[in-house]
Amino acid sequence: MTSAHPGLPEFDYVKPAGLKEASQFLAQHAPEARPFSGGTDTFVRMRDGFFNPKYLVDVKGLEGTRVLKIDEKEGLTIGAAIPMNRVVAFAEASRYPLLVEAAKSVASYQLRSRATIIGNICNASPAGDTIGACLAYQGVLNIHGVDGPKTLPLNGFFTGPGKNLLKPGDIVLSITLPVPPKGHAGRYIKLGRNRLSDLSIVGISAMGVKDSSTKSGYKFHLAIASVAPVPFIPAKAEEILANNALNTETIILAAQAAMDAVTPIDDVRGSAQYRKFMVRNLVNRAVTEIMQKLSA
Amino acid sequence: MGFHQISVKVNGNDEVVTVSSNMTLLRMLRESLALTGTKNGCAAGECGACTVMLNGEPVNSCMVLAVEVDGQEITTIEGLAKDGQLDIVQKTIIEKGGVQCGFCTPGMLISARALLNRNPHPTEEQVVEALVGNLCRCTGYSRIIESVQAAAERS
Ligand SMILES: Cc1cc2nc3c(=O)[nH]c(=O)nc-3n(C[C@H](O)[C@H](O)[C@H](O)COP(=O)(O)OP(=O)(O)OC[C@H]3O[C@@H](n4cnc5c(N)ncnc54)[C@H](O)[C@@H]3O)c2cc1C
């Protein structure tokens, strides 16, 4: 049978019974073995010839990967086996509106029946739509490695396009997003080539909250997709929003600082210059909309 | 390469199939079970022609391994009609002229049925969002969207 894309290359599907076995198998067979969750990045890359693993290790049956729960102290924990649609449909996830909005922007409904937030994170694409929200909510990854369980904060996890701090044998079981500040507002603005279902040319994750410890009385967390080798946190822009009376001029200054800090590339979806301008305009829009929500 | 024997319920029938590790659900349906209503379009999760229901939720069957559906339930376009009666959304897509070449239609109908199951009275915007992963190169979509809305009104 001929098709536009070739079939999947040969590999062995492995479904380990336990975590210890899984981590050991992955470590022993690195780099020929690769873990997967939804497979929506992995299969495409294999068809395109970028990955050629000898073993694909399905993590979805492993202990700790099927969790989707809220805890009043710890926050929201989302397992590696939980597809994005289930997160969106989980009533308690509405306490994390930025995450829900970002997850709904990914691909199509049927792709989100398989695609996971953990896969989006581990894939470490600078364009990953849900990564910014997980950064803004100060997510922590729960991992099982050859030496047992460990945690890693998401901030600092990304080391380059497609690269992260995971070592051979490491399996991300879940992510925990701590209880968000009361009364916060979020906004994800995704600029794609069409209104729905494209990868982002630029993606702005913004979260803001009233905060008496800052000069402005507000605290903002920002993260920007598709403008740097890794998901980008514009620290200077966040500082400007914390340290100056929050009016139109301050927001313009912060948006300009974000534009100056990003280092996008030209690619099929947009030029570097266009991306820079869009960062300025959309950071401005996201922060303005959050201020409106916070004062409503 | 490894082979696996799986048990799967397809359109209500219990099937036992031997699949290779790299066989997709799409290929299993078309080549092992001869259910060729499900189409192979892009094989990359973009076009939606291969959409089937996995435990009631629509998935791109080109992006699921056959071995992953062991013990699960699949509904394909062949399973949409019940007791010789077309599904209401199959009827309305015929009436409204939402089919031209027909290649996208099986996937489109699966997405539409899944939408109506989780949201029996969707707004136009919700219909558009639910069908965004199903590409049609003939109709311009309007009549497909109208068909889903008509099906919702009638059920
Ligand atoms: C048609 C199409 C459209 C898309 N649109 C978007 C979009 O709009 N926005 C977007 O952000 N992405 C998009 N994607 C990319 C992809 O769907 C997402 O990145 C998705 O979240 C990946 O999740 P997954 O579970 O399917 O990942 P997988 O393919 O299972 O894994 C992705 C990577 O993470 C690793 N990995 C997976 N699970 C684990 C684990 N538990 N521990 C350690 N490593 C692990 C894998 O080895 C692999 O390198 C699209 C993909 C397709 C095919």
XYZ file of C-alpha atoms and ligand atoms in Angstrom:
504
model
C 0.000 0.000 0.000
C 1.333 3.430 -0.825
C 0.588 6.489 1.266
C 1.716 10.087 1.548
C 3.742 9.160 4.612
C 5.480 5.824 5.018
C 4.292 3.427 7.727
C 6.031 3.253 11.065
C 9.502 1.713 10.928
C 10.046 -1.552 12.777
C 10.446 -1.508 16.556
C 9.427 -3.584 19.557
C 6.557 -2.381 21.730
C 7.338 -2.882 25.406
C 4.854 -2.549 28.249
C 6.750 -2.980 31.517
C 4.887 -4.288 34.548
C 6.567 -2.064 37.119
C 8.467 1.190 37.506
C 11.752 -0.379 38.520
C 11.725 -2.693 35.536
C 10.754 0.182 33.236
C 13.549 2.507 34.351
C 16.099 -0.299 34.195
C 15.025 -1.334 30.722
C 15.210 2.247 29.447
C 18.614 2.813 31.009
C 20.054 -0.498 29.755
C 18.833 0.089 26.224
C 19.583 3.808 25.969
C 19.505 5.395 23.470
C 17.687 2.661 21.525
C 14.694 2.637 23.878
C 12.360 5.580 24.244
C 9.401 6.102 26.566
C 6.127 7.363 25.139
C 2.766 8.511 26.420
C 0.299 9.588 23.706
C 2.783 8.991 20.901
C 1.605 12.011 18.907
C 5.089 13.482 18.669
C 6.942 10.176 18.702
C 5.080 8.491 15.824
C 5.334 11.531 13.555
C 9.069 11.767 14.168
C 9.514 8.067 13.500
C 7.591 8.302 10.236
C 9.684 11.273 9.213
C 12.887 9.383 10.054
C 14.062 11.624 12.928
C 13.751 8.873 15.558
C 14.522 5.248 14.954
C 14.116 3.543 18.321
C 14.499 -0.194 18.655
C 12.076 -0.231 21.601
C 9.110 1.967 22.415
C 8.250 1.759 26.088
C 4.602 2.494 26.851
C 4.434 4.287 30.204
C 0.634 4.498 30.394
C 0.146 1.407 32.560
C 2.769 2.378 35.115
C 1.942 3.240 38.702
C 1.531 6.977 39.179
C 0.859 7.805 35.539
C -2.944 7.569 35.715
C -3.437 10.110 38.440
C -5.618 13.195 37.896
C -6.434 14.760 41.227
C -6.633 17.963 43.173
C -5.348 18.271 46.705
C -6.156 21.378 48.764
C -2.539 21.576 49.966
C -0.498 20.151 47.096
C -2.487 21.365 44.130
C -3.258 19.637 40.844
C -1.408 16.478 39.780
C -1.699 15.264 36.192
C -0.315 11.851 35.244
C 1.609 11.005 32.091
C -1.220 8.753 30.888
C -3.848 11.502 31.083
C -4.715 12.954 27.680
C -5.361 16.679 27.405
C -9.114 16.279 26.843
C -9.449 14.665 30.254
C -7.623 17.558 31.887
C -9.899 20.053 30.118
C -12.985 18.084 31.195
C -11.807 17.724 34.817
C -13.979 20.181 36.748
C -11.273 21.030 39.295
C -8.843 21.989 36.537
C -10.881 25.171 36.107
C -8.907 26.502 39.083
C -6.014 26.647 36.592
C -7.718 28.596 33.783
C -4.483 29.365 31.945
C -3.681 25.665 31.652
C -7.165 24.784 30.397
C -7.080 27.567 27.800
C -3.623 26.481 26.604
C -4.566 22.789 26.436
C -7.658 23.570 24.363
C -5.453 25.358 21.824
C -3.480 22.211 20.972
C -4.180 20.581 17.602
C -7.668 19.078 17.279
C -10.118 17.364 19.643
C -9.211 13.876 18.401
C -5.486 14.524 18.738
C -6.070 15.739 22.299
C -7.759 12.400 23.058
C -4.210 11.007 22.946
C -1.772 13.928 23.373
C -0.646 14.475 26.961
C 0.709 17.424 28.893
C 3.664 15.326 30.074
C 4.451 14.439 26.445
C 4.217 18.112 25.502
C 6.730 18.925 28.263
C 9.142 16.023 27.628
C 9.133 16.752 23.910
C 10.686 20.092 24.907
C 9.644 21.916 21.781
C 9.891 25.690 22.181
C 6.405 25.728 20.597
C 4.775 23.439 23.182
C 1.512 25.181 24.023
C 0.935 23.867 27.546
C 4.489 24.405 28.798
C 4.062 28.128 29.501
C 1.051 27.505 31.739
C 2.927 24.782 33.642
C 5.830 27.222 34.120
C 3.535 30.052 35.230
C 1.921 27.736 37.799
C 5.416 26.725 39.060
C 5.019 23.061 38.068
C 7.178 20.304 39.531
C 7.817 17.033 37.684
C 7.510 13.737 39.536
C 10.025 11.358 38.002
C 11.068 7.731 38.425
C 14.679 6.958 37.531
C 17.119 4.109 38.027
C 17.796 5.391 41.546
C 14.085 5.645 42.401
C 11.729 8.605 42.632
C 12.837 12.238 42.404
C 11.363 15.630 41.554
C 12.517 18.421 39.257
C 11.101 21.927 38.986
C 9.919 22.689 35.455
C 11.718 26.030 35.515
C 15.231 25.088 34.354
C 14.148 21.713 32.885
C 14.645 22.727 29.258
C 18.183 22.826 27.894
C 17.600 23.312 24.140
C 15.137 22.528 21.372
C 14.005 18.943 22.064
C 16.422 18.722 25.003
C 15.770 18.504 28.727
C 17.363 17.336 31.954
C 16.005 13.760 31.811
C 18.611 11.007 32.072
C 18.433 7.517 30.572
C 15.912 5.547 32.626
C 13.982 8.629 33.754
C 10.224 8.412 33.350
C 8.097 11.430 34.132
C 5.130 10.057 36.053
C 3.215 13.284 36.553
C 3.383 17.004 37.074
C 2.162 18.790 40.183
C 0.975 22.366 39.880
C 0.872 23.943 43.348
C -2.310 25.674 44.555
C -2.419 28.885 42.496
C -2.717 32.281 44.181
C -6.316 33.157 45.054
C -8.074 35.405 42.586
C -5.461 35.077 39.847
C -6.327 35.516 36.189
C -4.702 33.870 33.167
C -4.645 34.257 29.428
C -3.066 32.179 26.657
C -2.820 33.956 23.332
C -1.766 31.652 20.512
C -0.962 33.126 17.166
C -1.133 30.424 14.507
C -1.367 30.611 10.740
C -5.047 29.818 11.117
C -7.399 30.478 13.992
C -7.545 26.890 15.220
C -5.285 23.861 15.240
C -1.875 25.107 14.085
C 1.423 25.177 15.973
C 2.142 28.610 17.397
C 4.061 31.332 15.560
C 4.103 32.918 18.986
C 2.309 31.782 22.144
C 1.932 34.041 25.175
C 1.126 32.511 28.573
C 0.323 35.167 31.140
C -0.825 34.861 34.716
C -1.435 37.819 37.022
C -2.584 38.342 40.583
C -2.978 41.170 43.094
C 0.025 41.054 45.413
C 0.714 43.451 48.260
C 4.430 42.573 48.351
C 5.229 44.325 45.058
C 5.413 48.049 44.331
C 2.760 47.864 41.654
C 0.476 45.743 43.819
C 0.482 43.036 41.135
C 2.582 40.033 40.280
C 2.819 38.559 36.780
C 4.231 35.296 35.452
C 4.888 35.267 31.716
C 6.196 32.576 29.372
C 6.524 32.784 25.620
C 6.465 29.938 23.103
C 8.304 29.732 19.760
C 10.699 32.649 20.305
C 13.863 31.062 21.736
C 15.566 27.632 21.880
C 13.528 26.864 25.011
C 10.194 28.126 26.375
C 11.113 31.667 27.336
C 10.443 33.576 30.567
C 10.821 37.346 30.005
C 12.130 38.172 33.500
C 12.698 41.875 32.786
C 9.101 42.320 31.658
C 7.873 40.597 34.837
C 10.026 42.967 36.928
C 8.700 46.046 35.171
C 5.147 44.917 35.891
C 5.985 44.362 39.570
C 7.938 47.564 40.161
C 5.970 50.336 38.445
C 2.477 51.726 38.780
C 0.460 49.517 36.454
C -0.832 51.773 33.711
C -0.771 51.738 29.916
C 2.793 53.106 29.756
C 4.133 50.425 32.115
C 2.485 47.703 30.081
C 4.014 49.140 26.887
C 7.451 49.168 28.563
C 7.064 45.575 29.726
C 5.906 44.414 26.302
C 8.883 46.186 24.706
C 11.238 44.503 27.210
C 9.786 41.109 26.273
C 10.278 41.888 22.585
C 13.890 42.938 23.170
C 14.673 39.779 25.137
C 13.357 37.129 22.743
C 15.622 35.500 20.142
C 13.313 33.907 17.583
C 14.316 32.312 14.296
C 12.864 32.492 10.782
C 10.942 29.349 9.879
C 8.018 28.175 7.769
C 5.528 29.665 10.201
C 6.944 33.183 10.435
C 10.023 35.389 10.310
C 12.057 36.329 13.366
C 11.187 39.997 12.932
C 7.460 39.306 12.697
C 7.649 37.138 15.809
C 9.357 39.930 17.731
C 6.635 42.434 16.869
C 3.965 39.915 17.732
C 5.590 39.295 21.123
C 5.344 43.018 21.861
C 1.731 43.320 20.725
C 0.476 40.125 22.305
C 2.233 40.547 25.671
C 0.589 43.952 25.792
C -2.789 42.442 24.940
C -2.484 39.544 27.398
C -1.438 41.771 30.318
C -4.141 44.337 29.493
C -6.801 41.635 29.392
C -5.610 40.210 32.704
C -5.732 43.661 34.318
C -9.322 43.972 33.087
C -10.186 40.585 34.565
C -8.501 41.439 37.886
C -10.365 44.722 38.226
C -13.720 43.302 37.102
C 10.150 -7.328 15.640
C 7.568 -8.327 18.237
C 4.079 -9.598 17.533
C 1.206 -9.378 19.979
C -2.133 -11.106 20.207
C -4.818 -8.647 21.214
C -8.536 -8.856 21.991
C -10.590 -5.898 20.947
C -14.273 -5.143 20.531
C -14.904 -3.564 17.150
C -18.417 -2.298 16.398
C -19.726 -4.637 19.081
C -17.920 -7.750 17.786
C -15.170 -9.440 19.773
C -12.055 -9.815 17.659
C -8.739 -11.523 18.368
C -5.998 -10.197 16.133
C -2.254 -10.759 15.872
C -0.518 -7.442 15.288
C 3.077 -6.369 14.864
C 4.484 -3.697 17.191
C 4.529 -1.104 14.433
C 1.002 -1.754 13.146
C -1.258 1.241 13.638
C -4.899 0.899 14.636
C -5.720 2.293 11.180
C -3.842 -0.482 9.412
C -5.330 -3.140 11.644
C -8.865 -1.964 10.880
C -8.309 -1.731 7.141
C -5.993 -4.672 6.510
C -6.671 -7.220 9.253
C -10.392 -6.608 9.717
C -11.223 -5.338 6.200
C -13.032 -2.306 7.634
C -12.022 -0.001 4.804
C -14.546 2.731 5.619
C -11.838 4.312 7.777
C -9.521 6.198 5.408
C -5.777 6.712 5.334
C -5.131 10.347 4.466
C -2.033 12.057 5.852
C -0.874 9.380 8.335
C 0.321 12.231 10.556
C -2.647 13.223 12.713
C -3.534 16.251 10.622
C -6.439 15.346 8.312
C -8.814 13.283 10.455
C -9.840 10.885 7.654
C -8.852 7.977 9.917
C -10.899 9.119 12.936
C -12.556 6.298 14.901
C -13.907 6.083 18.443
C -11.749 4.490 21.107
C -13.921 3.831 24.170
C -16.312 6.475 22.857
C -13.729 9.195 22.280
C -12.587 10.117 18.771
C -8.924 9.437 17.979
C -6.744 9.568 14.872
C -6.309 5.839 14.257
C -3.041 6.546 12.405
C -1.645 7.836 15.715
C -2.574 4.840 17.874
C -0.761 1.510 17.869
C -2.963 -1.539 17.388
C -1.310 -3.156 20.410
C -2.420 -0.196 22.547
C -6.126 -1.021 22.036
C -5.906 -4.487 23.612
C -9.030 -4.896 25.745
C -10.630 -1.685 24.453
C -13.679 -0.831 22.349
C -13.556 0.656 18.866
C -16.361 2.120 16.787
C -15.746 2.766 13.109
C -18.012 4.259 10.466
C -19.280 0.732 9.760
C -20.627 0.645 13.330
C -22.539 3.921 13.266
C -25.786 2.606 11.777
C -27.859 0.547 14.231
C -30.308 -2.218 13.226
C -30.163 -1.203 9.589
C -31.017 2.418 10.496
C -28.561 5.157 9.645
C -27.428 7.378 12.491
C -29.295 10.684 12.467
C -26.127 12.575 11.479
C -25.635 10.171 8.541
C -29.167 11.015 7.421
C -28.746 14.763 7.748
C -25.386 14.829 5.918
C -27.087 13.117 2.967
C -30.075 15.473 3.067
C -27.966 18.634 3.330
C -25.490 17.589 0.642
C -22.549 17.529 3.050
C -20.799 14.852 0.966
C -18.963 15.361 -2.293
C -16.025 13.030 -2.916
C -16.732 11.309 0.403
C -13.164 10.651 1.507
C -13.421 12.772 4.663
C -16.983 11.685 5.437
C -16.322 8.635 7.667
C -13.962 10.585 9.934
C -16.216 13.622 9.861
C -19.220 11.537 10.947
C -17.307 9.884 13.781
C -16.210 13.293 15.099
C -19.766 14.591 14.733
C -21.324 11.611 16.542
C -18.759 11.897 19.360
C -19.553 15.603 19.698
C -23.300 14.962 19.875
C -22.727 12.259 22.482
C -20.836 14.598 24.783
C -22.837 17.723 23.905
C -26.257 16.996 22.352
C -26.980 20.657 21.519
C -23.748 22.316 20.416
C -23.483 25.907 19.190
C -22.128 26.516 15.699
C -18.785 27.484 17.241
C -18.679 24.202 19.175
C -19.395 22.246 15.991
C -16.556 24.051 14.211
C -14.188 23.374 17.111
C -15.112 19.695 17.215
C -14.526 19.266 13.464
C -11.332 21.281 13.224
C -9.290 18.089 12.961
C -11.306 16.814 9.969
C -10.238 18.357 6.703
C -12.560 18.467 3.687
C -11.285 19.648 0.315
C -14.668 19.689 -1.467
C -17.584 21.111 0.421
C -16.296 24.282 2.035
C -17.622 22.879 5.339
C -20.868 24.907 5.525
C -23.118 22.003 4.639
C -21.292 19.656 6.967
C -21.730 22.069 9.851
C -25.407 22.484 8.932
C -25.829 18.696 8.915
C -24.514 18.396 12.459
C -26.734 21.222 13.632
C -29.750 19.636 11.938
C -28.957 16.306 13.597
C -28.788 18.034 16.974
C -32.151 19.734 16.410
C -33.799 16.446 15.512
C -32.469 14.342 18.353
C -1.217 16.972 13.864
C -0.493 17.429 15.091
C -0.760 18.687 15.629
C -0.101 19.137 16.764
N -0.404 20.367 17.261
C 0.204 20.801 18.385
C -0.124 22.072 18.943
O -1.002 22.786 18.464
N 0.543 22.472 20.054
C 1.491 21.702 20.654
O 2.052 22.120 21.659
N 1.823 20.492 20.146
C 1.208 20.027 19.043
N 1.532 18.796 18.520
C 2.590 17.994 19.155
C 2.113 16.946 20.170
O 0.803 16.522 19.916
C 2.194 17.473 21.604
O 3.498 17.873 21.892
C 1.728 16.428 22.635
O 1.448 17.072 23.852
C 2.731 15.327 22.879
O 2.209 14.454 23.873
P 2.279 12.877 23.681
O 1.824 12.276 24.949
O 1.541 12.460 22.460
O 3.844 12.716 23.465
P 4.728 11.455 23.048
O 4.854 11.383 21.575
O 4.280 10.237 23.763
O 6.126 11.892 23.653
C 6.785 13.104 23.285
C 8.231 13.070 23.768
O 8.290 12.990 25.180
C 8.923 11.782 25.601
N 8.085 11.265 26.675
C 6.735 11.025 26.595
N 6.274 10.621 27.777
C 7.322 10.595 28.617
C 7.445 10.260 29.980
N 6.393 9.880 30.720
N 8.680 10.342 30.561
C 9.751 10.722 29.823
N 9.675 11.067 28.518
C 8.482 11.000 27.919
C 8.984 10.886 24.384
O 10.114 10.034 24.416
C 9.045 11.892 23.263
O 10.354 12.341 23.076
C 0.876 18.318 17.384
C 1.140 17.041 16.862
C 0.467 16.590 15.734
C 0.751 15.224 15.211
